[in-house]
Amino acid sequence: DLAPVIAARHDLRESTVPSADLGKLYAAVIDSDARQTLSQFRTPQWAGRAIRAWAANNDETMLDVGVGAGASSAPFHPSWSLHGEPRHVVGIDRSRLSVLLAETTLTLSNQSHATLETDFLGTTRADLPATPDAIVSNPPYTSHDRLDGDDKQRWCEQVRREAGADVSKHSPLYVYFMIHAETLVDDGTRVAFLTPQSWLQKQYGHELKEFLLDQFDIKALIRVDPE
């Protein structure tokens, strides 16, 4: 288990894309079955750069939900200062390992940051160091049949209370993330989520689409062909 970590210990200090190298290291240490159980999808490097460049827009604070290895919030290059990068990043993840990956990436990338090891669905504005100017997220994709029934009931009641949204209990976990994100932002905040496309076709996506149309000014839906 330690072999890939030991092999990477020097390379990371010279890495120009630490989020990608740490992502590969995570995949080498955590087997694919475990990652599938956790419904984790590694953010493609180009996708992370695209949503960061659009969402950050040189704003003060960007919130990265489900931060993982920081692929959506780390700078393009540790030594370069480019337009469209956040001045400060707040990374949230309930996984201690993911928080450590993000801390390593953002530190190696010279990105001002803070990390919170906590459940995003329990996070309020008071828990954040500042109201975010942008939110980016590659949330967990856990399907409804892998979620605890009591959790689903609690989350359904939470988003109804917080956002007035009625959500089907057949919704995957990322749907609750997308709705809860609205409670943390002000008008003008940019939000970018990387999700499966199933909510565009499934019945449970009807309520989510209504909510997004009511609460957000949608700029684009970008469909990624896995091939």
XYZ file of C-alpha atoms in Angstrom, residues 56 84 89 105 143 148 169 202 221:
9
model
C -13.770 32.145 -9.908
C -9.757 33.750 -13.472
C -10.249 28.794 -1.546
C -2.394 20.307 -3.414
C -27.544 6.661 -5.877
C -29.930 5.359 4.343
C -36.617 10.145 -2.283
C -35.156 10.791 -14.791
C -25.251 22.979 -19.540
